[in-house]
Amino acid sequence: MKTRIKKLIVAAAVAAAALIAPQWANAANTASGTTISNLATINYKVNAVSQPLIESAPGGNSTPDAGNGTNTTFLVDNKVDLTITEDDAAGTWADTYPGSPTQWQARKYTVTNAGNTTQDYVLSAYADAANNAAFAGTTVALYEDDGGSAGSWDATDTQSVADALTGTGRITNVTANASNTRTIWMVITAPIAVTSGMTANFALKAKTYDITGGPETTDTAGADNPAAVDVVLADADSDVGALDGLHDGDYVAWDDVVGSGGSNKGFKVKSAVLTITKTSAVVWDPINLGVNPKAIPGAIVEYTIAIGNAVGAVTATNVSISDAVGANTTFYAGGYDAGTGLLGIQVIEPDATTTALTNSNADSNETASGIEGNYNAGTVTVTDMTVTANQTATVKFQVTIN
Amino acid sequence: MRAIRKALAVLAVVFFAAMAAHAEEKGSIKLTSLAETDTIVVNAKGEKEVKRVEAARAKVVPGDVVIYTTLYENVGKAPVTDAVINNPVPEHMLYVDNSAEGKGTRIEFSVDGGKTFGATNTLTMVDVKGKARPARPTDYTNIRWTMEKAIAPGASGGVSFKAKIE
């Protein structure tokens, strides 16, 4: 009775599975370690009398009746297959700032286990040989998305590796289920030497490893072990170069095409684009005074230094300039008379506020917004200017001709 | 009278049961099921050749095709007639179109677990909306080979089909 109930339950389970099966049949691979069984039966007559059925056996069976046959079975082995897709469309760039560790944008990759066994993947990154040399020394950090704030890289995502160019990260227990993909974010810290508009291209590579901290998953050499799950590496050759080969358990995805340095997507440096111009004008001489003054000894010459930032550029902060006063001239401390404690430097801030520097104490000559100017040992310096995109900061000072 | 008839009926049942019990010892057919797969091996000359090996002794993964062969042999002393071989398509496997073979047999398929059989162009399935559609080879649940001729004592043969691992 017990066995009959059990049998009924099994039959019900099989029926349920059969109902469910078509929905995932095309999506999921048969899991490794599954035993696939086959049993054929024959019905026949002898002397026109029906005989009891005979079930098959791997080595042949002629004992009649159900239950006397033996299943012909085999074990499904481990098919190692994986893909990485880069999810950012062509023509989209992740901003990166020269040397900045904070203002990153991330590029998104999806790692999919396309095999039939739960695996770990060890991640590493490669720089495109075609990248601008200024990117040498870039660090490439990888983060595994934690599912929070879906579809975006955020502070709660787990850093898998700080620099995937020199080290590796590991994502664990990735099941062979198309709905359980892993999102990997790549962010770079480019050296200070990169300049606005430069692009760079990095590859993300995944290598298949056994779960629970196991070693690299390798093809089982030699003949099949009928009793064990053997490994068959079945992954594609994902690149045109030597980073990945056919059936090696590896997969490589580039932001762009290998050798492009990021021709239509990847990382693009966004920076301030500053231009500096210096002009001079004679504003006074002892003879003509302010009317058509000429550059004669005793005349006052005004220098104008303009620092502009390009349209669409990043705000430049802590901008400073320094200018040595030329030979045969003398810095003229009385040039501008606004404020107290006059100093001969005027700053026209990007928002067009004109401010003479005030001399509030001996070594801090500041505007109201904190721009600091100094004249010391023949050199004019102005520091702590902020220049936003499409604006210009102007520094003026005057000298007299000796 | 009725009691006697009943007793006779019981006797008859006992008699046939005894016959069946006798038959259980050995049937007239020896049935062998093989699961094999074609693997590419490099021979002594360095050439690639296809070698058919037991699936249990080969590395088989999803997407691979397994060739199921059922061998029959008349091990009895009398000719066997009306022989019908039935093979369900194993779980986790999909029947490969046009792969069923069997010399001198009529091959039919089932899409309902072997309750009914028919030729490929007669089978229908019901789609998710409840509408009938032609059955696809991957819908087949069972394959049936009906022998057109008697199997003489000592004679043997085989039928086969291919299925792909999901």
XYZ file of C-alpha atoms in Angstrom:
568
model
C 0.000 0.000 0.000
C 2.731 2.339 0.931
C 4.548 1.733 -2.331
C 1.367 2.188 -4.290
C 0.776 5.570 -2.671
C 4.363 6.479 -3.355
C 3.957 5.407 -6.954
C 0.831 7.503 -7.286
C 2.640 10.493 -5.866
C 5.497 9.970 -8.287
C 3.031 9.660 -11.143
C 1.331 12.863 -10.057
C 4.681 14.619 -9.817
C 5.622 13.423 -13.283
C 2.294 14.636 -14.639
C 2.811 18.023 -12.993
C 6.316 18.233 -14.392
C 4.975 17.400 -17.827
C 2.496 20.269 -17.554
C 5.163 22.721 -16.441
C 7.875 21.482 -18.759
C 6.980 23.289 -22.005
C 7.324 26.698 -20.361
C 10.981 26.363 -19.551
C 11.915 23.552 -21.885
C 13.677 25.853 -24.326
C 15.256 28.098 -21.727
C 17.010 25.715 -19.379
C 19.700 23.203 -20.057
C 19.344 19.837 -18.407
C 21.373 20.085 -15.222
C 24.645 18.217 -15.021
C 24.401 15.081 -12.946
C 20.932 14.268 -14.314
C 20.544 10.607 -15.203
C 18.613 10.108 -18.424
C 16.890 6.741 -18.607
C 15.324 4.867 -21.472
C 13.194 1.757 -21.481
C 11.678 0.247 -24.631
C 8.965 -2.382 -24.539
C 7.741 -4.933 -27.034
C 4.298 -6.509 -27.291
C 3.888 -9.512 -29.559
C 1.971 -12.654 -30.318
C 3.022 -16.248 -30.619
C 0.596 -18.615 -32.355
C -1.823 -15.676 -32.480
C -1.836 -15.442 -28.665
C -0.755 -12.172 -27.089
C 2.287 -12.614 -24.893
C 3.259 -10.552 -21.850
C 5.286 -7.500 -22.746
C 9.043 -7.546 -22.517
C 11.079 -4.571 -21.374
C 14.499 -3.723 -22.719
C 17.829 -3.823 -20.922
C 21.228 -2.466 -21.945
C 22.505 -6.011 -22.311
C 19.224 -7.513 -23.526
C 16.280 -8.874 -21.594
C 13.841 -11.640 -22.420
C 12.078 -11.989 -19.069
C 8.494 -10.910 -19.636
C 6.385 -8.484 -17.664
C 6.860 -4.973 -16.454
C 9.620 -4.469 -13.934
C 12.004 -7.045 -15.359
C 13.775 -4.684 -17.725
C 16.653 -2.378 -16.886
C 16.902 1.250 -17.883
C 19.546 2.198 -20.390
C 21.039 5.274 -18.744
C 23.694 7.902 -19.054
C 24.766 10.839 -16.929
C 24.550 14.392 -18.240
C 27.990 16.006 -17.974
C 28.925 19.611 -17.178
C 28.621 21.840 -20.221
C 30.620 24.974 -19.511
C 29.301 27.916 -21.472
C 29.115 31.590 -20.596
C 28.583 34.965 -22.192
C 29.216 38.558 -21.249
C 27.204 41.277 -22.879
C 28.010 44.969 -22.671
C 24.766 46.722 -22.144
C 25.679 50.272 -23.069
C 24.666 51.218 -26.580
C 27.045 52.435 -29.253
C 27.585 56.158 -29.013
C 27.264 56.199 -25.227
C 30.205 57.080 -23.075
C 30.914 56.726 -19.405
C 32.425 59.966 -18.158
C 35.728 59.769 -16.405
C 37.636 62.643 -14.893
C 41.399 63.002 -14.880
C 42.739 61.385 -11.716
C 39.405 61.667 -9.993
C 38.498 58.904 -7.596
C 35.004 60.215 -6.908
C 33.069 61.359 -9.931
C 32.931 58.072 -11.785
C 30.414 56.774 -14.194
C 30.203 53.014 -14.676
C 29.799 50.799 -17.691
C 27.433 47.886 -17.410
C 28.096 44.245 -18.269
C 25.891 41.187 -17.877
C 27.484 37.824 -17.141
C 25.322 34.818 -18.022
C 25.955 31.178 -17.221
C 24.806 29.508 -20.431
C 25.861 26.033 -19.311
C 24.102 23.521 -17.092
C 26.052 23.752 -13.827
C 26.399 26.407 -11.110
C 29.813 28.048 -11.478
C 32.011 30.788 -10.097
C 33.604 33.295 -12.448
C 36.910 35.038 -11.924
C 36.900 38.492 -13.480
C 39.775 40.482 -14.878
C 40.185 43.456 -17.184
C 42.456 44.315 -20.074
C 43.383 47.667 -21.551
C 43.110 48.090 -25.287
C 46.521 48.468 -26.884
C 45.026 51.274 -28.976
C 44.214 53.391 -25.912
C 45.925 56.782 -25.745
C 49.234 56.441 -23.904
C 47.952 58.980 -21.391
C 45.729 56.196 -19.991
C 48.744 54.147 -18.905
C 48.388 53.627 -15.163
C 44.589 53.626 -15.204
C 42.955 51.445 -12.564
C 39.849 49.481 -13.501
C 37.541 48.632 -10.612
C 34.742 46.081 -10.906
C 31.581 46.029 -8.826
C 28.911 43.338 -8.625
C 25.432 44.816 -8.619
C 23.541 44.057 -5.414
C 20.120 44.467 -7.020
C 19.468 47.724 -5.197
C 18.365 50.697 -7.309
C 18.014 48.382 -10.258
C 19.981 49.160 -13.346
C 22.321 51.665 -11.813
C 25.659 51.543 -10.122
C 25.371 52.716 -6.540
C 27.225 52.808 -3.286
C 25.794 49.532 -1.996
C 27.176 47.479 -4.881
C 30.012 45.253 -3.791
C 33.467 45.979 -5.085
C 34.723 42.784 -6.617
C 38.245 44.038 -7.270
C 39.905 47.450 -6.899
C 42.000 47.069 -10.025
C 41.095 44.294 -12.428
C 44.107 45.132 -14.610
C 46.468 43.882 -11.919
C 44.177 41.678 -9.807
C 41.059 39.587 -10.141
C 37.577 39.532 -8.665
C 35.277 36.583 -8.226
C 31.515 36.224 -8.534
C 30.182 33.107 -6.927
C 27.404 30.556 -7.344
C 26.112 31.763 -10.673
C 23.385 29.291 -11.510
C 22.764 28.071 -15.028
C 19.494 29.870 -15.220
C 18.960 32.529 -17.814
C 17.024 34.654 -15.347
C 19.872 34.677 -12.831
C 22.440 36.783 -14.632
C 24.947 38.972 -12.815
C 25.427 42.637 -13.473
C 29.008 43.883 -13.323
C 29.910 47.568 -13.265
C 33.265 48.753 -14.564
C 34.627 52.090 -13.410
C 38.046 53.517 -14.128
C 40.353 56.021 -12.511
C 42.384 57.551 -15.293
C 45.704 59.268 -14.629
C 45.863 63.025 -14.317
C 47.562 63.186 -17.725
C 44.395 62.442 -19.694
C 42.639 65.360 -21.293
C 39.070 66.108 -22.153
C 37.640 64.128 -25.048
C 40.171 61.266 -24.930
C 38.546 57.837 -25.094
C 39.658 54.475 -23.786
C 38.545 50.919 -24.166
C 38.782 48.083 -21.646
C 37.786 44.442 -21.830
C 36.045 42.425 -19.149
C 37.060 38.798 -19.038
C 35.442 35.985 -17.068
C 37.066 32.638 -16.448
C 35.039 29.642 -15.267
C 35.838 28.247 -11.821
C 34.350 25.533 -9.652
C 32.051 26.786 -6.908
C 32.849 27.082 -3.203
C 36.288 28.498 -3.831
C 37.239 25.671 -6.159
C 39.903 25.705 -8.858
C 39.540 26.710 -12.472
C 37.064 24.453 -14.251
C 39.002 22.495 -16.838
C 38.057 20.086 -19.572
C 38.084 16.499 -18.333
C 40.890 14.830 -20.234
C 40.554 11.385 -21.724
C 37.575 9.083 -21.704
C 34.280 9.735 -19.993
C 33.876 8.496 -16.466
C 30.394 6.941 -16.559
C 29.953 7.446 -12.831
C 31.092 11.075 -12.641
C 30.075 14.414 -14.071
C 32.826 15.242 -16.536
C 33.524 18.720 -17.815
C 33.045 19.701 -21.440
C 34.150 23.251 -22.218
C 31.696 24.458 -24.836
C 32.122 28.243 -24.787
C 32.631 30.316 -27.898
C 35.734 32.233 -28.968
C 34.468 35.666 -28.069
C 37.213 37.859 -29.495
C 39.315 38.302 -32.590
C 42.514 38.361 -30.582
C 44.334 36.041 -28.234
C 42.523 36.962 -25.029
C 39.939 34.244 -25.521
C 39.896 31.012 -27.429
C 37.349 28.389 -28.364
C 36.339 25.994 -25.567
C 38.577 27.379 -22.824
C 35.968 28.399 -20.234
C 36.741 32.078 -20.847
C 34.698 34.895 -22.308
C 35.758 38.440 -23.125
C 33.628 41.499 -23.743
C 34.935 44.868 -24.890
C 33.355 48.255 -24.470
C 34.039 48.582 -28.135
C 36.011 46.777 -30.796
C 39.451 45.456 -29.880
C 42.078 47.867 -31.142
C 39.713 50.809 -31.398
C 40.682 52.546 -28.186
C 36.972 53.222 -27.834
C 35.870 54.425 -31.245
C 32.180 54.654 -30.526
C 31.726 53.768 -26.864
C 33.730 53.173 -23.732
C 35.152 55.698 -21.347
C 35.526 59.333 -22.328
C 37.455 61.901 -20.346
C 35.388 64.835 -19.299
C 37.504 67.669 -18.000
C 37.843 71.380 -17.821
C 39.203 72.854 -21.039
C 40.988 76.005 -20.015
C 42.469 78.614 -22.304
C 44.598 81.474 -21.058
C 45.336 84.697 -22.904
C 47.420 87.634 -21.802
C 47.166 91.110 -23.308
C 48.716 94.435 -22.363
C 47.728 98.053 -22.821
C 49.374 101.367 -21.841
C 46.836 103.172 -19.712
C 48.767 106.303 -18.668
C 52.023 108.138 -19.245
C 53.461 111.136 -17.438
C 53.218 113.385 -20.525
C 49.974 112.431 -22.298
C 48.311 111.261 -19.121
C 45.266 109.124 -20.045
C 44.915 110.425 -23.620
C 46.643 108.126 -26.116
C 49.329 107.238 -23.591
C 52.632 105.881 -24.891
C 54.991 103.316 -23.448
C 57.638 105.632 -22.105
C 59.534 105.378 -18.816
C 57.135 106.162 -16.005
C 54.092 104.993 -18.016
C 51.583 102.546 -16.508
C 50.901 99.313 -18.431
C 47.923 97.093 -17.590
C 48.134 93.351 -18.156
C 44.889 91.355 -18.635
C 44.975 87.600 -18.158
C 41.784 85.790 -19.236
C 41.131 82.173 -18.178
C 38.259 80.678 -20.160
C 36.582 77.261 -19.841
C 35.041 75.669 -22.937
C 31.359 75.098 -23.633
C 30.213 71.783 -22.105
C 33.360 71.341 -20.065
C 33.580 70.415 -16.421
C 33.814 73.211 -13.852
C 37.443 73.931 -13.032
C 38.062 74.588 -9.375
C 41.175 75.766 -7.557
C 42.376 77.468 -10.721
C 45.532 79.479 -10.111
C 47.767 81.600 -12.283
C 51.171 83.065 -11.677
C 52.966 85.709 -13.700
C 56.450 87.077 -13.203
C 56.599 90.806 -13.665
C 58.812 91.518 -16.642
C 62.276 93.083 -16.671
C 62.456 96.856 -16.697
C 59.021 97.115 -15.137
C 57.851 97.483 -11.540
C 54.663 96.117 -10.041
C 52.304 99.003 -9.386
C 50.519 98.359 -6.108
C 48.180 101.349 -6.448
C 46.442 100.233 -9.609
C 42.948 99.604 -8.287
C 41.407 101.529 -5.470
C 38.366 99.557 -4.420
C 38.307 98.174 -0.905
C 40.715 98.764 1.870
C 44.412 98.019 1.970
C 44.859 98.461 -1.744
C 46.696 95.914 -3.794
C 47.378 96.225 -7.487
C 45.490 93.113 -8.588
C 41.912 93.042 -9.840
C 39.869 89.909 -10.435
C 36.781 89.900 -12.621
C 35.062 86.688 -11.605
C 33.224 84.477 -14.087
C 29.906 85.864 -12.921
C 31.242 89.305 -13.916
C 31.656 90.539 -10.332
C 34.585 92.858 -10.375
C 36.551 92.742 -7.192
C 39.767 94.307 -6.121
C 41.555 92.122 -3.668
C 41.337 93.315 -0.116
C 44.285 93.113 2.123
C 42.659 91.843 5.253
C 45.897 90.544 6.635
C 49.488 90.253 5.643
C 49.322 87.083 3.571
C 45.653 86.671 2.719
C 44.499 89.063 0.055
C 41.095 87.716 -0.815
C 37.996 88.631 -2.711
C 34.645 88.089 -1.038
C 34.347 84.723 -2.798
C 37.718 83.528 -1.523
C 39.964 84.201 -4.497
C 43.368 84.989 -3.158
C 45.934 87.241 -4.782
C 49.526 88.005 -3.886
C 52.510 89.880 -5.173
C 55.700 88.481 -3.819
C 59.311 88.607 -5.005
C 58.446 89.820 -8.495
C 55.605 87.366 -9.167
C 51.857 87.914 -9.234
C 49.818 84.875 -8.144
C 46.052 84.431 -8.009
C 44.632 81.205 -6.576
C 41.296 79.514 -5.779
C 39.392 80.669 -8.819
C 36.413 78.635 -10.032
C 35.618 78.681 -13.734
C 32.472 76.959 -14.943
C 31.813 75.948 -18.542
C 31.575 78.753 -21.085
C 32.779 81.395 -18.633
C 35.911 83.452 -18.212
C 37.768 84.670 -15.173
C 39.909 87.748 -15.695
C 42.925 88.928 -13.682
C 44.344 92.397 -14.189
C 47.431 94.020 -12.732
C 49.506 97.069 -13.567
C 53.207 97.823 -13.816
C 55.200 100.966 -14.413
C 57.951 101.173 -16.985
C 61.319 101.867 -15.381
C -25.009 -25.109 -10.801
C -24.084 -21.514 -10.567
C -21.509 -22.402 -7.929
C -19.929 -24.989 -10.227
C -19.726 -22.467 -13.043
C -18.048 -20.085 -10.672
C -15.639 -22.731 -9.543
C -14.782 -23.538 -13.142
C -14.155 -19.876 -13.828
C -11.853 -19.692 -10.828
C -10.057 -22.796 -12.036
C -9.644 -21.253 -15.476
C -8.179 -18.105 -13.947
C -5.786 -20.184 -11.891
C -4.841 -22.181 -15.000
C -4.099 -19.094 -17.063
C -2.268 -17.515 -14.203
C -0.096 -20.594 -14.072
C 0.527 -20.289 -17.813
C 1.491 -16.686 -17.384
C 3.772 -17.603 -14.529
C 5.396 -20.170 -16.757
C 5.816 -17.583 -19.523
C 7.484 -15.174 -17.124
C 10.553 -17.339 -17.038
C 11.426 -16.616 -20.598
C 9.717 -14.768 -23.387
C 10.249 -15.253 -27.090
C 11.960 -11.925 -27.580
C 15.209 -10.604 -26.220
C 14.991 -6.814 -26.188
C 18.092 -4.648 -25.931
C 18.124 -0.862 -25.663
C 21.285 1.025 -26.572
C 21.957 4.714 -26.006
C 24.847 5.873 -28.135
C 26.362 9.097 -29.343
C 28.565 10.015 -32.264
C 31.879 11.468 -31.181
C 34.655 12.797 -33.348
C 37.926 11.043 -32.691
C 41.303 11.353 -34.315
C 42.493 8.026 -35.678
C 46.020 6.660 -35.929
C 46.493 8.430 -39.246
C 45.621 11.737 -37.651
C 42.304 11.921 -39.481
C 39.096 12.898 -37.780
C 36.475 10.214 -37.853
C 33.073 9.757 -36.317
C 32.931 7.001 -33.761
C 29.695 5.779 -32.207
C 30.103 5.078 -28.517
C 27.839 4.255 -25.610
C 26.368 7.471 -24.236
C 27.204 6.297 -20.727
C 30.870 6.200 -21.728
C 30.890 9.495 -23.587
C 30.824 13.095 -22.426
C 27.293 14.177 -23.188
C 25.944 17.640 -22.476
C 22.831 19.612 -23.362
C 22.502 19.971 -27.107
C 24.108 16.627 -27.850
C 22.204 14.046 -29.869
C 21.789 10.504 -28.551
C 20.944 7.605 -30.860
C 18.580 5.117 -29.229
C 18.566 1.693 -30.813
C 16.253 -1.109 -29.756
C 17.437 -4.531 -30.856
C 15.079 -7.479 -30.946
C 15.818 -11.127 -31.393
C 13.422 -14.035 -31.499
C 14.923 -16.354 -28.917
C 11.850 -18.609 -28.931
C 11.006 -21.593 -31.084
C 7.933 -20.178 -32.825
C 7.550 -17.205 -35.123
C 6.595 -13.971 -33.423
C 3.845 -11.936 -35.021
C 2.213 -8.547 -34.450
C 5.270 -7.304 -32.625
C 5.044 -3.679 -31.512
C 7.981 -1.852 -29.972
C 7.132 1.186 -27.893
C 9.746 3.668 -26.706
C 8.914 6.806 -24.765
C 11.127 9.772 -25.608
C 13.179 9.966 -22.391
C 12.688 12.811 -19.969
C 14.971 15.851 -20.672
C 15.165 14.806 -24.328
C 13.544 16.051 -27.511
C 12.873 13.835 -30.518
C 14.932 14.751 -33.593
C 12.737 15.180 -36.649
C 12.803 12.345 -39.206
C 15.185 10.292 -37.110
C 13.026 7.239 -36.348
C 14.030 4.253 -38.454
C 12.922 0.650 -38.577
C 13.077 -1.635 -41.600
C 9.778 -3.369 -42.251
C 7.953 -1.382 -39.587
C 5.185 1.189 -39.535
C 6.381 4.098 -37.402
C 3.873 6.165 -35.464
C 4.146 8.797 -32.799
C 2.239 9.898 -29.740
C 1.961 13.338 -28.197
C -0.110 12.232 -25.202
C 2.244 9.907 -23.390
C 1.413 6.863 -25.474
C -2.371 6.829 -25.124
C -2.916 7.396 -28.834
C -0.572 7.054 -31.789
C -0.685 8.365 -35.306
C 1.354 9.344 -38.340
C 3.305 12.618 -38.037
C 0.802 14.621 -40.094
C -2.193 13.508 -38.005
C -1.001 14.691 -34.593
C -2.199 17.910 -33.047
C -1.410 19.808 -29.894
C -3.426 22.424 -28.058
C -1.666 25.756 -27.701
C -1.837 28.047 -24.654
C -4.961 29.711 -26.016
C -6.713 26.383 -26.330
C -6.426 26.292 -30.111
C -5.320 23.180 -31.944
C -2.032 23.320 -33.835
C 0.002 20.703 -35.691
C 2.321 18.780 -33.375
C 6.024 19.434 -33.735
C 8.640 16.687 -33.547
C 9.733 18.087 -30.177
C 6.197 17.442 -28.889
C 6.449 13.687 -29.436
C 6.292 11.702 -26.223
C 6.393 8.141 -27.580
C 7.446 6.305 -30.694
C 5.903 3.035 -31.818
C 7.200 0.596 -34.388
C 4.716 -2.001 -35.663
C 6.359 -4.965 -37.433
C 4.770 -5.670 -40.745
C 6.069 -9.254 -40.922
C 6.605 -12.135 -38.540
C 9.964 -12.549 -36.838
C 11.213 -16.074 -37.468
C 12.949 -17.976 -34.675
C 16.555 -16.821 -34.497
C 15.858 -13.732 -36.562
C 16.794 -10.323 -35.243
C 16.612 -6.669 -36.168
C 16.579 -3.209 -34.789
C 14.726 0.071 -34.744
C 16.135 3.428 -33.761
C 15.535 7.118 -33.211
C 17.555 10.153 -32.225
C 16.869 12.595 -29.437
C 18.580 15.772 -28.345
C 19.398 16.556 -24.715
C 17.560 19.675 -23.560
